[in-house]
Short mmCIF file of C-alpha atoms in Angstrom, two decimals:
data_model
loop_
_atom_site.label_atom_id
_atom_site.label_comp_id
_atom_site.label_asym_id
_atom_site.label_seq_id
_atom_site.Cartn_x
_atom_site.Cartn_y
_atom_site.Cartn_z
CA UNK C 1 -21.94 -5.51 5.19
CA UNK C 2 -18.99 -3.78 6.86
CA UNK C 3 -18.52 -3.10 10.62
CA UNK C 4 -21.14 -1.02 12.40
CA UNK C 5 -20.78 2.55 13.61
CA UNK C 6 -21.12 1.36 17.20
CA UNK C 7 -18.14 -0.99 16.84
CA UNK C 8 -16.02 1.84 15.46
CA UNK C 9 -16.79 4.15 18.34
CA UNK C 10 -15.67 1.51 20.84
CA UNK C 11 -12.27 2.32 22.29
CA UNK C 12 -11.43 5.25 20.04
CA UNK C 13 -9.11 7.57 21.97
CA UNK C 14 -7.07 9.84 19.69
CA UNK C 15 -4.70 11.07 22.38
CA UNK C 16 -2.76 14.34 22.50
CA UNK C 17 -0.82 13.79 19.26
CA UNK C 18 -4.01 13.51 17.22
CA UNK C 19 -5.64 16.45 18.96
CA UNK C 20 -2.81 18.70 17.80
CA UNK C 21 -2.58 17.28 14.29
CA UNK C 22 -4.84 19.79 12.53
CA UNK C 23 -7.24 17.01 11.51
CA UNK C 24 -10.93 17.82 11.27
CA UNK C 25 -12.92 16.69 14.32
CA UNK C 26 -15.33 15.05 11.90
CA UNK C 27 -12.71 12.74 10.36
CA UNK C 28 -13.80 9.63 12.26
CA UNK C 29 -17.43 10.30 11.34
CA UNK C 30 -16.46 10.64 7.69
CA UNK C 31 -14.52 7.36 7.82
CA UNK C 32 -17.53 5.66 9.38
CA UNK C 33 -19.70 6.96 6.56
CA UNK C 34 -17.23 5.57 4.02
CA UNK C 35 -17.49 2.16 5.65
CA UNK C 36 -21.26 2.19 5.84
CA UNK C 37 -21.67 3.48 2.28
CA UNK C 38 -19.16 1.12 0.63
CA UNK C 39 -20.40 -2.02 -1.08
CA UNK C 40 -17.39 -4.10 -0.09
CA UNK C 41 -13.93 -4.06 1.45
CA UNK C 42 -12.10 -3.12 -1.76
CA UNK C 43 -14.40 -0.19 -2.51
CA UNK C 44 -13.98 1.11 1.05
CA UNK C 45 -10.18 0.96 0.91
CA UNK C 46 -9.95 2.75 -2.43
CA UNK C 47 -12.23 5.49 -1.15
CA UNK C 48 -10.15 5.62 2.03
CA UNK C 49 -6.96 6.11 0.00
CA UNK C 50 -8.49 8.99 -1.96
CA UNK C 51 -9.89 10.52 1.22
CA UNK C 52 -6.51 10.15 2.97
CA UNK C 53 -4.62 11.93 0.18
CA UNK C 54 -7.03 14.86 0.47
CA UNK C 55 -6.96 14.97 4.28
CA UNK C 56 -3.20 14.80 4.69
CA UNK C 57 -1.80 16.59 1.63
CA UNK C 58 -4.50 19.24 1.47
CA UNK C 59 -7.27 20.34 -0.85
CA UNK C 60 -6.30 20.62 -4.51
CA UNK C 61 -3.08 18.66 -4.07
CA UNK C 62 -2.22 15.92 -6.54
CA UNK C 63 -0.60 13.60 -3.99
CA UNK C 64 -0.92 9.86 -4.59
CA UNK C 65 -1.88 7.51 -1.78
CA UNK C 66 -1.59 3.76 -1.30
CA UNK C 67 -2.32 1.51 1.67
CA UNK C 68 0.13 -1.36 2.16
CA UNK C 69 -0.88 -4.51 4.05
CA UNK C 70 1.65 -7.08 5.28
CA UNK C 71 0.18 -10.46 6.18
CA UNK C 72 1.83 -13.89 6.38
CA UNK C 73 5.06 -12.46 4.95
CA UNK C 74 3.31 -11.11 1.84
CA UNK C 75 2.88 -7.44 0.95
CA UNK C 76 0.18 -5.91 -1.21
CA UNK C 77 -1.45 -2.56 -1.85
CA UNK C 78 -5.05 -3.04 -0.75
CA UNK C 79 -6.24 0.52 -1.34
CA UNK C 80 -5.04 3.09 -3.86
CA UNK C 81 -6.08 6.58 -4.89
CA UNK C 82 -5.14 5.87 -8.53
CA UNK C 83 -3.47 3.20 -10.67
CA UNK C 84 -0.26 5.23 -10.49
CA UNK C 85 -0.25 4.95 -6.69
CA UNK C 86 -0.56 1.18 -6.93
CA UNK C 87 2.21 0.97 -9.53
CA UNK C 88 4.77 2.86 -7.43
CA UNK C 89 3.88 0.80 -4.35
CA UNK C 90 4.54 -2.38 -6.35
CA UNK C 91 8.05 -1.22 -7.19
CA UNK C 92 8.91 -1.59 -3.50
CA UNK C 93 7.42 -5.08 -3.29
CA UNK C 94 9.42 -6.17 -6.33
CA UNK C 95 12.64 -5.02 -4.66
CA UNK C 96 11.53 -6.34 -1.24
CA UNK C 97 12.49 -2.99 0.25
CA UNK C 98 11.36 0.60 0.36
CA UNK C 99 9.80 3.19 2.70
CA UNK C 100 6.33 1.63 2.96
CA UNK C 101 7.72 -1.82 3.78
CA UNK C 102 10.07 -0.34 6.37
CA UNK C 103 7.24 1.71 7.90
CA UNK C 104 4.90 -1.29 8.14
CA UNK C 105 7.47 -3.84 9.36
CA UNK C 106 9.23 -1.60 11.87
CA UNK C 107 6.13 0.44 12.77
CA UNK C 108 7.90 3.75 12.34
CA UNK C 109 7.49 6.77 10.09
CA UNK C 110 9.74 6.90 7.02
CA UNK C 111 10.25 10.09 5.02
CA UNK C 112 11.99 10.63 1.69
CA UNK C 113 12.31 14.42 1.21
CA UNK C 114 13.73 14.12 -2.32
CA UNK C 115 14.09 10.95 -4.38
CA UNK C 116 16.94 12.57 -6.31
CA UNK C 117 19.03 12.45 -3.12
CA UNK C 118 17.79 9.08 -1.81
CA UNK C 119 19.99 5.96 -1.50
CA UNK C 120 18.73 4.05 1.57
CA UNK C 121 17.23 1.28 -0.59
CA UNK C 122 19.79 1.36 -3.38
CA UNK C 123 19.72 3.41 -6.59
CA UNK C 124 17.09 1.31 -8.36
CA UNK C 125 14.23 2.11 -5.97
CA UNK C 126 14.68 5.88 -6.10
CA UNK C 127 15.17 6.04 -9.87
CA UNK C 128 12.20 3.76 -10.58
CA UNK C 129 9.79 5.83 -8.48
CA UNK C 130 11.24 9.12 -9.75
CA UNK C 131 10.62 7.92 -13.31
CA UNK C 132 6.91 8.29 -12.54
CA UNK C 133 7.47 12.02 -12.05
CA UNK C 134 7.54 11.80 -8.24
CA UNK C 135 9.99 13.50 -5.88
CA UNK C 136 8.97 12.92 -2.24
CA UNK C 137 7.50 10.01 -0.25
CA UNK C 138 6.04 9.71 3.24
CA UNK C 139 5.07 6.36 4.79
CA UNK C 140 3.33 6.24 8.16
CA UNK C 141 2.41 2.98 9.94
CA UNK C 142 -1.05 2.03 11.09
CA UNK C 143 -1.28 0.32 14.48
CA UNK C 144 -3.43 -2.75 13.78
CA UNK C 145 -2.44 -4.78 16.88
CA UNK C 146 -2.84 -8.18 15.27
CA UNK C 147 -1.55 -10.59 12.65
CA UNK C 148 -1.37 -7.88 9.97
CA UNK C 149 0.76 -4.74 9.60
CA UNK C 150 -0.03 -1.76 7.41
CA UNK C 151 1.21 1.65 6.30
CA UNK C 152 -0.19 4.73 4.60
CA UNK C 153 2.00 5.77 1.66
CA UNK C 154 1.92 9.29 0.21
CA UNK C 155 3.72 10.42 -2.94
CA UNK C 156 4.16 13.89 -4.41
CA UNK C 157 5.81 15.40 -7.47
CA UNK C 158 7.09 18.20 -5.22
CA UNK C 159 10.34 17.72 -3.24
CA UNK C 160 10.02 18.18 0.53
CA UNK C 161 6.24 18.13 0.17
CA UNK C 162 5.70 16.34 3.48
CA UNK C 163 7.88 18.53 5.70
CA UNK C 164 6.65 20.09 8.93
CA UNK C 165 2.91 20.37 9.42
CA UNK C 166 2.03 17.85 6.72
CA UNK C 167 4.01 15.11 8.49
CA UNK C 168 2.37 15.99 11.81
CA UNK C 169 -1.03 15.84 10.13
CA UNK C 170 -0.24 12.43 8.58
CA UNK C 171 0.91 11.05 11.92
CA UNK C 172 -2.23 12.16 13.68
CA UNK C 173 -4.47 11.02 10.85
CA UNK C 174 -3.16 7.44 10.79
CA UNK C 175 -3.59 7.15 14.54
CA UNK C 176 -7.12 8.45 14.22
CA UNK C 177 -8.23 5.97 11.56
CA UNK C 178 -6.23 2.89 12.64
CA UNK C 179 -9.24 1.58 14.56
CA UNK C 180 -11.44 1.75 11.47
CA UNK C 181 -8.85 0.05 9.27
CA UNK C 182 -8.19 -2.66 11.87
CA UNK C 183 -11.88 -3.52 12.09
CA UNK C 184 -12.32 -3.51 8.32
CA UNK C 185 -9.30 -5.81 7.78
CA UNK C 186 -10.41 -8.19 10.52
CA UNK C 187 -13.94 -8.29 9.18
CA UNK C 188 -12.84 -8.87 5.59
CA UNK C 189 -10.69 -11.86 6.52
CA UNK C 190 -13.79 -13.69 7.77
CA UNK C 191 -16.12 -12.92 4.85
CA UNK C 192 -16.25 -13.39 1.09
CA UNK C 193 -14.18 -10.21 0.77
CA UNK C 194 -11.18 -12.32 1.82
CA UNK C 195 -11.25 -13.72 -1.72
CA UNK C 196 -10.46 -10.25 -3.06
CA UNK C 197 -7.63 -9.84 -0.55
CA UNK C 198 -6.12 -13.21 -1.50
CA UNK C 199 -6.35 -12.28 -5.19
CA UNK C 200 -4.46 -9.06 -4.49
CA UNK C 201 -1.75 -10.96 -2.65
CA UNK C 202 -1.57 -13.57 -5.42
CA UNK C 203 -0.86 -10.84 -8.00
CA UNK C 204 2.36 -10.15 -6.10
CA UNK C 205 3.41 -13.78 -6.66
CA UNK C 206 3.07 -13.32 -10.43
CA UNK C 207 5.43 -10.34 -10.33
CA UNK C 208 7.91 -12.28 -8.20
CA UNK C 209 7.81 -15.16 -10.70
CA UNK C 210 8.48 -12.74 -13.57
CA UNK C 211 11.47 -11.30 -11.71
CA UNK C 212 12.87 -14.81 -11.32
CA UNK C 213 12.44 -15.48 -15.04
CA UNK C 214 14.25 -12.27 -16.00
CA UNK C 215 17.07 -13.09 -13.57
CA UNK C 216 17.49 -16.54 -15.14
CA UNK C 217 17.25 -15.33 -18.74
CA UNK C 218 19.64 -12.41 -18.27
CA UNK C 219 21.84 -13.88 -15.54
CA UNK C 220 21.36 -10.74 -13.49
CA UNK C 221 20.55 -9.87 -9.89
CA UNK C 222 17.12 -9.01 -8.49
CA UNK C 223 17.50 -5.24 -8.70
CA UNK C 224 18.52 -5.40 -12.37
CA UNK C 225 15.57 -7.69 -13.13
CA UNK C 226 13.18 -5.26 -11.44
CA UNK C 227 14.65 -2.39 -13.45
CA UNK C 228 14.17 -4.33 -16.70
CA UNK C 229 10.52 -5.01 -15.88
CA UNK C 230 9.75 -1.47 -14.68
CA UNK C 231 11.44 -0.01 -17.77
CA UNK C 232 9.31 -2.26 -19.98
CA UNK C 233 6.24 -1.15 -18.06
CA UNK C 234 7.07 2.55 -18.40
CA UNK C 235 8.18 2.41 -22.03
CA UNK C 236 5.18 0.39 -23.13
CA UNK C 237 2.70 2.20 -20.87
CA UNK C 238 1.59 -1.22 -19.57
CA UNK C 239 0.92 -2.03 -15.92
CA UNK C 240 3.71 -3.92 -14.19
CA UNK C 241 1.49 -6.84 -13.19
CA UNK C 242 0.27 -7.20 -16.80
CA UNK C 243 3.87 -7.29 -18.04
CA UNK C 244 4.58 -9.98 -15.43
CA UNK C 245 1.54 -12.08 -16.38
CA UNK C 246 2.47 -11.95 -20.06
CA UNK C 247 6.05 -13.03 -19.36
CA UNK C 248 5.07 -15.91 -17.07
CA UNK C 249 2.45 -17.05 -19.58
CA UNK C 250 4.96 -16.99 -22.46
CA UNK C 251 7.36 -19.19 -20.50
CA UNK C 252 4.81 -21.58 -19.03
CA UNK C 253 2.57 -21.82 -22.07
CA UNK C 254 -0.60 -21.73 -19.97
CA UNK C 255 -2.70 -19.11 -18.27
CA UNK C 256 -1.01 -17.78 -15.17
CA UNK C 257 -2.52 -18.90 -11.88
CA UNK C 258 -0.92 -18.54 -8.49
CA UNK C 259 -2.21 -19.56 -5.10
CA UNK C 260 -2.12 -17.67 -1.85
CA UNK C 261 -2.57 -20.10 1.00
CA UNK C 262 -4.61 -19.14 4.01
CA UNK C 263 -3.14 -19.81 7.45
CA UNK C 264 -3.92 -23.31 8.66
CA UNK C 265 -6.83 -23.49 11.04
CA UNK C 266 -7.12 -25.98 13.83
CA UNK C 267 -9.76 -28.60 13.25
CA UNK C 268 -12.59 -28.57 15.72
CA UNK C 269 -12.09 -31.50 17.90
#
């Protein structure tokens, strides 16, 4: 069972920025209903990503949405509106840089008006994401006030999609739902749902291992290795993590298994 409605109402104070963000006054209530109606943490976050894309980008828009979580120096997409949203998020993790990582780590909004003109994270990031038919990206941090950091990532096939009012709406929206996300993340880390979170983080390790293998086999740098893997994923219409698992398995000769270690806990004394 996920956090109660009473716990969500505690301490929620949107502030002036949210009040002027053109977000429905019923947004918090709708988020609470998502929590109460979801069977587990993963289901809630995927529904939240779909709901967020609709709320921020507008009705009828085809924007993609992913939710990035940083914890113990590992990044993972824990909620996604579609498989495509998860795939483009993972490009950033493979390169260890990109707008969602910058937004989460530095707790500031990051906007890419047009990927065709973007070079802040090198040419490989922009070209890899653009190859999915996308043109603009907006990443807005959540304020979790704890051991984890997170960001809401929005993608559109329209350049300059998140200019003006849309950016204001996204900023207000993330402030408004940060309390709900913070409680859900905290709750999940102390229940069986933490297993799902660890599994998500472990999948990142498989991709990192595959990048290392490609670098060794081709004597290339990290960005080139990422490009080789993402090209193979796009050309073969196979998910990046599945490409990575297959490569690691072919080298190791056994089924791929990685381990995400939980933070050490003090023994009761």
